[in-house]
Short mmCIF file of C-alpha atoms in Angstrom, two decimals:
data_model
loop_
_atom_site.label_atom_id
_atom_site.label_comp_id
_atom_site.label_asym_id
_atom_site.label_seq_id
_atom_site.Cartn_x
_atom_site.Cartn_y
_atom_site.Cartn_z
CA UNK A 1 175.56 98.11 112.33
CA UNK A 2 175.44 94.38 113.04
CA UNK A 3 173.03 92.39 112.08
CA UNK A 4 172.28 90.61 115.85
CA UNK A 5 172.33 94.40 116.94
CA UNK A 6 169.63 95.17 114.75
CA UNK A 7 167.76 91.87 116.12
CA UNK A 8 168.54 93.32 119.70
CA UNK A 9 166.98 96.44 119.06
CA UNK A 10 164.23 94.99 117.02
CA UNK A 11 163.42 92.59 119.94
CA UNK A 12 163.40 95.48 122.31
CA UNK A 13 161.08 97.58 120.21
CA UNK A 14 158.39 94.55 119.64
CA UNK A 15 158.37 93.97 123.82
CA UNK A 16 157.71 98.12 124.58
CA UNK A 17 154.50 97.13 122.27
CA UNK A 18 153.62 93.40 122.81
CA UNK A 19 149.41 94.00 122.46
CA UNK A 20 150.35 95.60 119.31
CA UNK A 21 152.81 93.17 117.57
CA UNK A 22 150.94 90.39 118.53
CA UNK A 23 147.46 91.82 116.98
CA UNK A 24 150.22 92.81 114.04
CA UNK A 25 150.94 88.97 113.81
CA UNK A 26 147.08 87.88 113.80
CA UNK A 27 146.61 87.96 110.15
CA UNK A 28 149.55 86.26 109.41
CA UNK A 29 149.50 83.54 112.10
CA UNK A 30 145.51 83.19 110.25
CA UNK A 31 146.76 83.00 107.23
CA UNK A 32 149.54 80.52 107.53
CA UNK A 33 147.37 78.59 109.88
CA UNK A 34 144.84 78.34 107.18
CA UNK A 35 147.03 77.52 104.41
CA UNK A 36 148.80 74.66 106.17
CA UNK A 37 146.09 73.13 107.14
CA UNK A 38 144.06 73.69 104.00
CA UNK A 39 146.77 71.67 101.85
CA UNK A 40 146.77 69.29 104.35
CA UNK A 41 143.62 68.66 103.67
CA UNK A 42 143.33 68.20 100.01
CA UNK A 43 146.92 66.59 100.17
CA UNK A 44 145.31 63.75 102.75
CA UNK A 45 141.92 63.73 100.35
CA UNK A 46 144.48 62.93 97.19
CA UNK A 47 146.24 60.04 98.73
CA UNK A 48 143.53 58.80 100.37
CA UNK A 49 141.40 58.61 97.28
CA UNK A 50 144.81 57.16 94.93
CA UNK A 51 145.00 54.24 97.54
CA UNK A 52 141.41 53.80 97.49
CA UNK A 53 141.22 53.41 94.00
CA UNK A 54 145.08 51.41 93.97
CA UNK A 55 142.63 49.15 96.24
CA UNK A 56 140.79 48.28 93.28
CA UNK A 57 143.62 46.93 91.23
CA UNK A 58 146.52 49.43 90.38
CA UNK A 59 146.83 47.98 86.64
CA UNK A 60 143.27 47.14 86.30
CA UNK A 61 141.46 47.95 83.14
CA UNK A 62 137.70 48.08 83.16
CA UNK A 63 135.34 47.34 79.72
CA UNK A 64 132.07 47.70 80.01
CA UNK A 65 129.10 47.90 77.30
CA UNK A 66 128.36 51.36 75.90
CA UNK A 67 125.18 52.43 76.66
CA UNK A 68 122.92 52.97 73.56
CA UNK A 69 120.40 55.21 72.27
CA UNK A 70 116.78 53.77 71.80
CA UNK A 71 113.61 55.76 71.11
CA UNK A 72 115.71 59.38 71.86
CA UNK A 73 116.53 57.44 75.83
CA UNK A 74 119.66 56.20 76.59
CA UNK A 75 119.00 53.10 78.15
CA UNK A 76 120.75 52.12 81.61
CA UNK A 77 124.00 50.53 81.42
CA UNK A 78 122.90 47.21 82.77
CA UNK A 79 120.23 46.56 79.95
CA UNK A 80 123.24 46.71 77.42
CA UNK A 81 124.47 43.69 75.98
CA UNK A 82 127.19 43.81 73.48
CA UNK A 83 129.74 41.69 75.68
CA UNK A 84 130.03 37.88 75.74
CA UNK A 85 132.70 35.55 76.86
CA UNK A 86 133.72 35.52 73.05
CA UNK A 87 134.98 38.93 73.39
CA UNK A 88 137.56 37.78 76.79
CA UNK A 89 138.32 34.68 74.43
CA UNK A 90 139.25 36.73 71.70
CA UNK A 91 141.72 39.21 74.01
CA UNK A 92 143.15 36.17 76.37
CA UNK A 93 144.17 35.05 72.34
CA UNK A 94 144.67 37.93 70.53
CA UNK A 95 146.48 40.59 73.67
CA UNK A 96 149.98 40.71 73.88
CA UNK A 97 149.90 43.38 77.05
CA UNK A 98 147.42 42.08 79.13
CA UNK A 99 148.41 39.02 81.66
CA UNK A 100 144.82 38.96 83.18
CA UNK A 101 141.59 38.87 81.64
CA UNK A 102 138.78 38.24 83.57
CA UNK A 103 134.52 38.10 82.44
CA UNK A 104 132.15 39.19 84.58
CA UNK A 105 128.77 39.01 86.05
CA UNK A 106 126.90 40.15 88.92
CA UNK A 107 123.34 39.65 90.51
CA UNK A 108 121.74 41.44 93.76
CA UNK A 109 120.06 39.43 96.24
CA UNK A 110 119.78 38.06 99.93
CA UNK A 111 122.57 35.63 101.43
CA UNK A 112 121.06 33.39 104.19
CA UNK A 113 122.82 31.63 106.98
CA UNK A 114 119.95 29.80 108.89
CA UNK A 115 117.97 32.55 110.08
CA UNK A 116 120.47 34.96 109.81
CA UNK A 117 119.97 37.41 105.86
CA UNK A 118 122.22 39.66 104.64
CA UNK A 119 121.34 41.69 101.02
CA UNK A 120 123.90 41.89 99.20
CA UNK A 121 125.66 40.90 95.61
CA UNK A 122 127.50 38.39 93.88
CA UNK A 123 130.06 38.52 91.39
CA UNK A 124 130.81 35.64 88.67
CA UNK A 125 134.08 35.67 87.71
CA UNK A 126 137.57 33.85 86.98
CA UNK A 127 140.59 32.41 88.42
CA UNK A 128 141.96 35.41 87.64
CA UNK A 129 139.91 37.93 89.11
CA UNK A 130 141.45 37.85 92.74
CA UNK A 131 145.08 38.76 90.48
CA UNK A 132 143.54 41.66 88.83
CA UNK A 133 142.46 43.08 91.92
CA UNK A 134 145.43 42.32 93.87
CA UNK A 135 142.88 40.99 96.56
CA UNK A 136 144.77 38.49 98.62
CA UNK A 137 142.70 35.73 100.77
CA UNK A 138 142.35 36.13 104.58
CA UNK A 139 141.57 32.48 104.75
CA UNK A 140 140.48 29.04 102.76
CA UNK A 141 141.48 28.81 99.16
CA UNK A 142 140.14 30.54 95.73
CA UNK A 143 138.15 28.42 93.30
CA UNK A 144 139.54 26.53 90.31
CA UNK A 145 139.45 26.71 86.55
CA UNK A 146 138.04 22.78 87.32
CA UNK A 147 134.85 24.76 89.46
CA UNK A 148 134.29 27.08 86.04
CA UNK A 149 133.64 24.06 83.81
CA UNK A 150 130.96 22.41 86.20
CA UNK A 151 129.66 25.47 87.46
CA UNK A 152 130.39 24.65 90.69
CA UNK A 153 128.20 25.91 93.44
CA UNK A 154 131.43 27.44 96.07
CA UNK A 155 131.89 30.89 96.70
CA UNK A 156 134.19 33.20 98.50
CA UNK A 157 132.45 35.98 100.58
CA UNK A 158 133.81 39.53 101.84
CA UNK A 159 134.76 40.64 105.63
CA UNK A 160 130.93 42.36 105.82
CA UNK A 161 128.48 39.35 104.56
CA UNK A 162 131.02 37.54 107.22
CA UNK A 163 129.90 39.88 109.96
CA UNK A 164 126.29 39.77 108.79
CA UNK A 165 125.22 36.24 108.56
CA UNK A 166 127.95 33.92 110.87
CA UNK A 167 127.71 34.65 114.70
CA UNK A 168 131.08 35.86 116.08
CA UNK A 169 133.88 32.97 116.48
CA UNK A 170 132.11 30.81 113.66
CA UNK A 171 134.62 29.67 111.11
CA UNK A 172 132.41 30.39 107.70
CA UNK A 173 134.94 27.69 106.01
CA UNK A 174 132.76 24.86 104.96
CA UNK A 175 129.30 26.50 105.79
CA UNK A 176 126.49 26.32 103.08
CA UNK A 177 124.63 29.54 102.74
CA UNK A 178 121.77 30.60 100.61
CA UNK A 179 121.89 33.11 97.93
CA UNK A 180 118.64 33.73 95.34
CA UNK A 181 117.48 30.38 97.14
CA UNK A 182 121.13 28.50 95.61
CA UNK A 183 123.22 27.10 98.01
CA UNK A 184 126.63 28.13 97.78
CA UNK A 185 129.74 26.23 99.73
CA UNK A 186 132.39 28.86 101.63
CA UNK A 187 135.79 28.08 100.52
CA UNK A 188 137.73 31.05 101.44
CA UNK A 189 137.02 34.93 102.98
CA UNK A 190 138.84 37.53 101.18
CA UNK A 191 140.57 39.72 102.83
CA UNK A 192 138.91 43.17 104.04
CA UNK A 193 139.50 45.97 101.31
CA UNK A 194 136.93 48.85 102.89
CA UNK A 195 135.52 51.40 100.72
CA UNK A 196 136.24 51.83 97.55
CA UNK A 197 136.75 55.74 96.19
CA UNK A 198 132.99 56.03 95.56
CA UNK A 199 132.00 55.16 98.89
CA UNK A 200 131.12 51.56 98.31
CA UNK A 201 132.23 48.72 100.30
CA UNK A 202 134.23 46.68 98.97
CA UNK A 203 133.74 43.86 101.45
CA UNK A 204 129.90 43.30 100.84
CA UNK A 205 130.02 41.04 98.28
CA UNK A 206 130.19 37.32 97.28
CA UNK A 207 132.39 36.13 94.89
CA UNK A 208 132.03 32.97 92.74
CA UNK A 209 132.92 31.17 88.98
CA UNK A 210 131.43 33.15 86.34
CA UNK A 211 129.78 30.29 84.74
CA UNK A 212 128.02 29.09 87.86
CA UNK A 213 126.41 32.85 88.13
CA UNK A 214 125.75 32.96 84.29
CA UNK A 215 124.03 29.31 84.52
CA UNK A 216 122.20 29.37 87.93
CA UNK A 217 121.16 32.94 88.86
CA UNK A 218 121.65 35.49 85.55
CA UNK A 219 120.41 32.95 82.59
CA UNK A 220 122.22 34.71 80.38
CA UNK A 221 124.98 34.83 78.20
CA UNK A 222 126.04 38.57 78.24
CA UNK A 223 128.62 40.49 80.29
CA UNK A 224 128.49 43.05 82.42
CA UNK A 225 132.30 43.97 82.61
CA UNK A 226 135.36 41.97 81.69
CA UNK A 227 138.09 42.68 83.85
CA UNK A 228 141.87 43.15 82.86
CA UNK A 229 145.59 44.00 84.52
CA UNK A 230 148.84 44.67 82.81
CA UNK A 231 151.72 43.54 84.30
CA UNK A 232 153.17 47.07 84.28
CA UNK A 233 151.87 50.25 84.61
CA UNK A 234 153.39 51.46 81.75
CA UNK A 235 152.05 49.24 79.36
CA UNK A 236 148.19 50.21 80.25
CA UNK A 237 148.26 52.96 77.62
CA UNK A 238 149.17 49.93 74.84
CA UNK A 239 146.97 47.70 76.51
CA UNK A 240 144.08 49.90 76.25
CA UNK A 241 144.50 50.84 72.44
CA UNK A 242 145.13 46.77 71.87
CA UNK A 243 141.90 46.20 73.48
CA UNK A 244 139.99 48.64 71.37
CA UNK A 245 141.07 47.43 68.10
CA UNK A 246 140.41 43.64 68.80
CA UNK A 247 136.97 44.52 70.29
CA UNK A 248 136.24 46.57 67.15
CA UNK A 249 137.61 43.63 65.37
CA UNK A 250 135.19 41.16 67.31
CA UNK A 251 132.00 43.16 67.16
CA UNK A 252 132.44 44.07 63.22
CA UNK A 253 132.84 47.27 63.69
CA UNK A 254 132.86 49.76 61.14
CA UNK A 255 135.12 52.77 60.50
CA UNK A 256 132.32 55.29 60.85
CA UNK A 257 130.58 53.14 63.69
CA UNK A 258 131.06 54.44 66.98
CA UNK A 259 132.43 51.57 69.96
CA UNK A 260 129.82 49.64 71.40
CA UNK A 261 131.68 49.06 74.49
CA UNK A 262 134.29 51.36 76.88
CA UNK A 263 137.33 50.66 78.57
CA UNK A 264 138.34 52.59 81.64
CA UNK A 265 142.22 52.61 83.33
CA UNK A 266 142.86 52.85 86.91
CA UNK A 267 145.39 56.07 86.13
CA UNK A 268 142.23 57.73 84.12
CA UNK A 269 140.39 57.52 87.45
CA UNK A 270 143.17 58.50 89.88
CA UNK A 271 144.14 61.75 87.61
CA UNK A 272 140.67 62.51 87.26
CA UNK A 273 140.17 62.98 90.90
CA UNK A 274 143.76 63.99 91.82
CA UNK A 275 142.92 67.01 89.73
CA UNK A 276 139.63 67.16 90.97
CA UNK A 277 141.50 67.35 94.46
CA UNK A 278 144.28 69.47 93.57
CA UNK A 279 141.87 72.60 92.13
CA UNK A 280 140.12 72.60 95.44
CA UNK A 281 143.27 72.55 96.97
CA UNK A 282 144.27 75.54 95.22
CA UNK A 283 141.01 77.39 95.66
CA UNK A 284 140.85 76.69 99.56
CA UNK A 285 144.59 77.72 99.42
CA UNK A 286 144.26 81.00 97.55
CA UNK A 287 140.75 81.87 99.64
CA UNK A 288 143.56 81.39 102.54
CA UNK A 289 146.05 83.10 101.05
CA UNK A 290 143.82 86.41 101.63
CA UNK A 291 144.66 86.39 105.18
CA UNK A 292 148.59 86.11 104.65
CA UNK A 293 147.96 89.75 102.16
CA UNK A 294 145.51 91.09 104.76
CA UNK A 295 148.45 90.44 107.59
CA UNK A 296 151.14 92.07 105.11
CA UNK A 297 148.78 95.09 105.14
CA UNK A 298 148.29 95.29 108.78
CA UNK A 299 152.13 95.01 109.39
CA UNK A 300 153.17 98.13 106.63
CA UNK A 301 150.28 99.83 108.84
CA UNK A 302 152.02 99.33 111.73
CA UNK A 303 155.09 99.61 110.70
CA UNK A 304 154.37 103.33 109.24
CA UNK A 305 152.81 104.49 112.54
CA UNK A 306 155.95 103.15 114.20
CA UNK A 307 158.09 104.97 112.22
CA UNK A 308 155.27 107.84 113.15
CA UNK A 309 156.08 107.39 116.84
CA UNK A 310 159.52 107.08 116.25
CA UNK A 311 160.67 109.85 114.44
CA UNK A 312 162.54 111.52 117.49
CA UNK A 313 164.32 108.08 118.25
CA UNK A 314 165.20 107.70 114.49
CA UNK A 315 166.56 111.46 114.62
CA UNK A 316 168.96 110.74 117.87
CA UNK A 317 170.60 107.81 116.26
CA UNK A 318 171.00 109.27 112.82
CA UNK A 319 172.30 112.61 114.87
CA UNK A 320 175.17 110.00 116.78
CA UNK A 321 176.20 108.47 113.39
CA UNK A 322 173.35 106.16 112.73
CA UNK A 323 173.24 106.62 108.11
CA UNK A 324 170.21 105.88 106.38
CA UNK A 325 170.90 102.27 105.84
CA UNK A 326 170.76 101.34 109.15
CA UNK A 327 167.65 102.52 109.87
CA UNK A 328 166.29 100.83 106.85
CA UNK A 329 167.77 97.56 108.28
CA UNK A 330 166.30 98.51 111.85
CA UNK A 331 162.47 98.83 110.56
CA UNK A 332 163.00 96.22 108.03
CA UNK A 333 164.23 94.18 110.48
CA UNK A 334 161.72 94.56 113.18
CA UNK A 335 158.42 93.85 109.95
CA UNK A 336 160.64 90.75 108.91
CA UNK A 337 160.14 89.19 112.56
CA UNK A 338 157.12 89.97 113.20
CA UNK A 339 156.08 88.47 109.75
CA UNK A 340 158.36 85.36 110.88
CA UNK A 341 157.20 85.15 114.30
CA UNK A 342 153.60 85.18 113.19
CA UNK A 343 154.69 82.22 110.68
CA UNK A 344 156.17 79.82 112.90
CA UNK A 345 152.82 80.48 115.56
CA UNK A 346 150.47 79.46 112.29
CA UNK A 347 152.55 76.26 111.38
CA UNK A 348 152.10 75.11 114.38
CA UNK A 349 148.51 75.96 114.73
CA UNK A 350 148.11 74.60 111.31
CA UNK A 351 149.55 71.42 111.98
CA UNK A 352 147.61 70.73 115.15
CA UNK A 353 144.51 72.11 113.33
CA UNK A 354 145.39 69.56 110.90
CA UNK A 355 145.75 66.65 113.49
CA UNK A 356 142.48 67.79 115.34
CA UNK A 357 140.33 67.85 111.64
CA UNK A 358 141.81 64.23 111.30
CA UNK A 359 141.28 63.25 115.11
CA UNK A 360 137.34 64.71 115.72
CA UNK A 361 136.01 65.22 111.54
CA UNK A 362 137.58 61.67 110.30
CA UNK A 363 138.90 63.49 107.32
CA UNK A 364 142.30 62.57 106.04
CA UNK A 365 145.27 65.30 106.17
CA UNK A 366 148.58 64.91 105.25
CA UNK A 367 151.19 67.25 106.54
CA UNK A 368 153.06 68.72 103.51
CA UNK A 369 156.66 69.71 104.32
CA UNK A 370 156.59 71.79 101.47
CA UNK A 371 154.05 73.65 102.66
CA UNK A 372 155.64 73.89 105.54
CA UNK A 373 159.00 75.04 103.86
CA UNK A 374 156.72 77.59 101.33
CA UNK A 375 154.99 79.13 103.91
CA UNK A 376 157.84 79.94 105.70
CA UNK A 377 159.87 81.54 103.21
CA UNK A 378 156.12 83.77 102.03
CA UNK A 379 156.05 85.08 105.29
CA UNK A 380 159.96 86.31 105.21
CA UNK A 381 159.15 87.74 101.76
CA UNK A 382 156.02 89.18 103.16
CA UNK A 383 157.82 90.97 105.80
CA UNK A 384 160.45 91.94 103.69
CA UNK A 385 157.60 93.70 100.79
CA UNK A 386 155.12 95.02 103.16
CA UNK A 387 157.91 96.54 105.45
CA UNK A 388 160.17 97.84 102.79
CA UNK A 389 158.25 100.79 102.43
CA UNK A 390 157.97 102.04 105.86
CA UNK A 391 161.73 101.44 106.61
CA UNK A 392 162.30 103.54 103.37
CA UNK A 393 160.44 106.19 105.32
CA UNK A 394 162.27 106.08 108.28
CA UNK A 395 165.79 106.27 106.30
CA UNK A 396 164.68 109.17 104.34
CA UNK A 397 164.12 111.39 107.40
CA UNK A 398 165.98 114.39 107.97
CA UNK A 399 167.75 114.49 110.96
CA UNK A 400 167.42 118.17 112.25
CA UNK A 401 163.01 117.71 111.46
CA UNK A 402 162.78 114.19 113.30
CA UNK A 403 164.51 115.89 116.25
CA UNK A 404 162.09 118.56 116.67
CA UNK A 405 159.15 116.51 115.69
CA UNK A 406 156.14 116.87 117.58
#
């Protein structure tokens, strides 16, 4: 028999029982449905989160001081001091992977515009900062190596303090502003970056030469972080060993002595919550994946009372020259497009469920065609396993018994 015969008759046998193939279809169109928009999901989560951290510098390398042990306590990262701006002068001389090194220093406090106050922070760094970050200016100019060495009171503020302390239309180029009772002169507005990965905004913050920080608002001589980029991506592994040694180097560290400082890559953040992502992917998935074995149940239950109901029409046509085989290929048929059927309905519910959780929730998706293309091809295999059986059935019948089946 032909195979668009068997569709035919497969079509015709699906529209004599439409309530009943498209209950048969529910649990797969749930399933696939699920599973589409599920990845989706965690698929949108991972990029979102990769650019959100690629935000903060792609190549960037992050060393902070390792917080020590005192009294049985650990004590809080910002009361350790084992950095100092001998430590960046001994990498800027000492690297040969790095192409950025940048100290730096930070205080929290109020920025005042007349009678306008914003709290926020400020970061001391270098010329180089704005490279490591890959944080371009939206206006007005970055400050010089000439501002470091006389601490020069000028600053460049994010998109938020902007919004905070200037009435709308006022150019903030020029304008003094307060911070920690120093006045600060605006020479440029960075560009707006948004949140970061940990939900911090990126734009609140003031930016301005280390030493002017260090000599006007910290009084002190210790780091918080020093900042670093390679100029490949491939060379942050070599960077980040290099580092270690001439820190260990710098501090006198002994064999046996653990590091007094840590140093963090970009790519050890992003894999640690792409995986992060990618097993709740998988859970969600698999938890959705229930529905897709609970549908390929319901159809070998249909599909055996079919054959049930059937058993007079499968004895006629084996009795007029129908052979076993094609009334395997009949039933199979019929369980492999319902299975299909139900497949397509659930991508497309999936993707519009995806669109809607992006539209009304705010959560990122991002439709995966392979998901697409795998779910598919499960729910052909589906129908193909969880109908086998029953068509089996049907071919197996004797002729003579099916005709005088009650």
């Amino acid at each position: 028999m032909k195979i668009a015969n068997l569709f035919l008759i497969a079509l015709k046998a699906l529209r004599r029982n439409k309530l009943r193939a498209l209950l048969t279809m529910l649990g797969i169109i749930i399933g696939v449905a699920s599973v589409i928009a599920m990845v989706a999901i965690g698929q949108g989560s991972k990029k979102s989160i990769q650019d959100q951290l690629s935000s903060m510098g792609s190549n960037m390398i992050t060393i902070r001081p390792n917080s020590n042990i005192s009294a049985g306590a650990r004590l809080d990262i910002s009361s350790v001091q084992t950095l100092t701006l001998s430590d960046v002068d001994a990498l800027k001389k000492e690297s040969k992977h790095l192409n950025a090194i940048s100290p730096a220093v930070s205080s929290k406090g109020q920025a005042i515009n007349g009678a306008l106050n914003w709290p926020t922070s400020m970061q001391g760094v270098s010329v180089d900062y704005l490279k490591i970050r890959d944080w371009p200016l939206k206006e007005g100019i970055a400050f010089r190596e000439s501002d470091i060495h006389t601490a020069n009171k000028v600053c460049l503020i994010g998109q938020t303090v902007v919004d905070n302390i200037f009435p709308y239309g006022v150019d903030p180029i020029g304008q003094v502003i307060r911070f920690n009772k120093i006045p600060f002169r605006i020479i440029g507005v960075l560009e707006s970056k948004g949140e970061n990965a940990f939900g911090q905004d990126q734009d609140d913050i003031i930016i301005a030469p280390y030493s002017t920080v260090q000599k006007r608002i910290t009084n002190s001589i210790y780091l918080q972080n020093i900042y670093a980029s390679t100029s490949d991506e491939s060379q942050t592994q070599f960077a980040t060993d290099e580092i270690e040694q001439i820190l260990r180097t710098a501090h006198h560290l002994k064999v046996k002595d653990e590091d007094d400082f840590s140093v963090r890559t970009q790519a050890e953040l992003i894999n640690t919550f792409s995986s992060t992502s990618q097993l709740l992917t998988v859970l969600l998935t698999a938890i959705s994946g229930i529905s897709l074995l609970i549908g390929g149940i319901g159809i070998m239950n249909i599909m055996y009372v079919s054959v049930t109901e059937r058993t007079k029409e499968i004895g006629l046509r084996m009795s007029i020259g129908a052979n076993g085989r094609d009334i395997l290929l009949q039933f199979l048929v019929e369980a492999i497009l319902i299975s299909i059927t139900g497949g397509l309905i659930g991508i497309v519910l999936g993707i519009v469920a995806s669109e809607l959780i992006q539209f009304f929730l705010h959560w990122p998706t991002l439709i995966s065609e392979s998901s697409v293309i795998l779910s598919f091809l499960v729910c052909a295999i589906t129908g193909i396993f969880f109908g086998y059986y029953p068509a089996l059935k049907a071919s197996k019948l004797d002729p003579i018994e099916a005709l005088h089946f009650e």
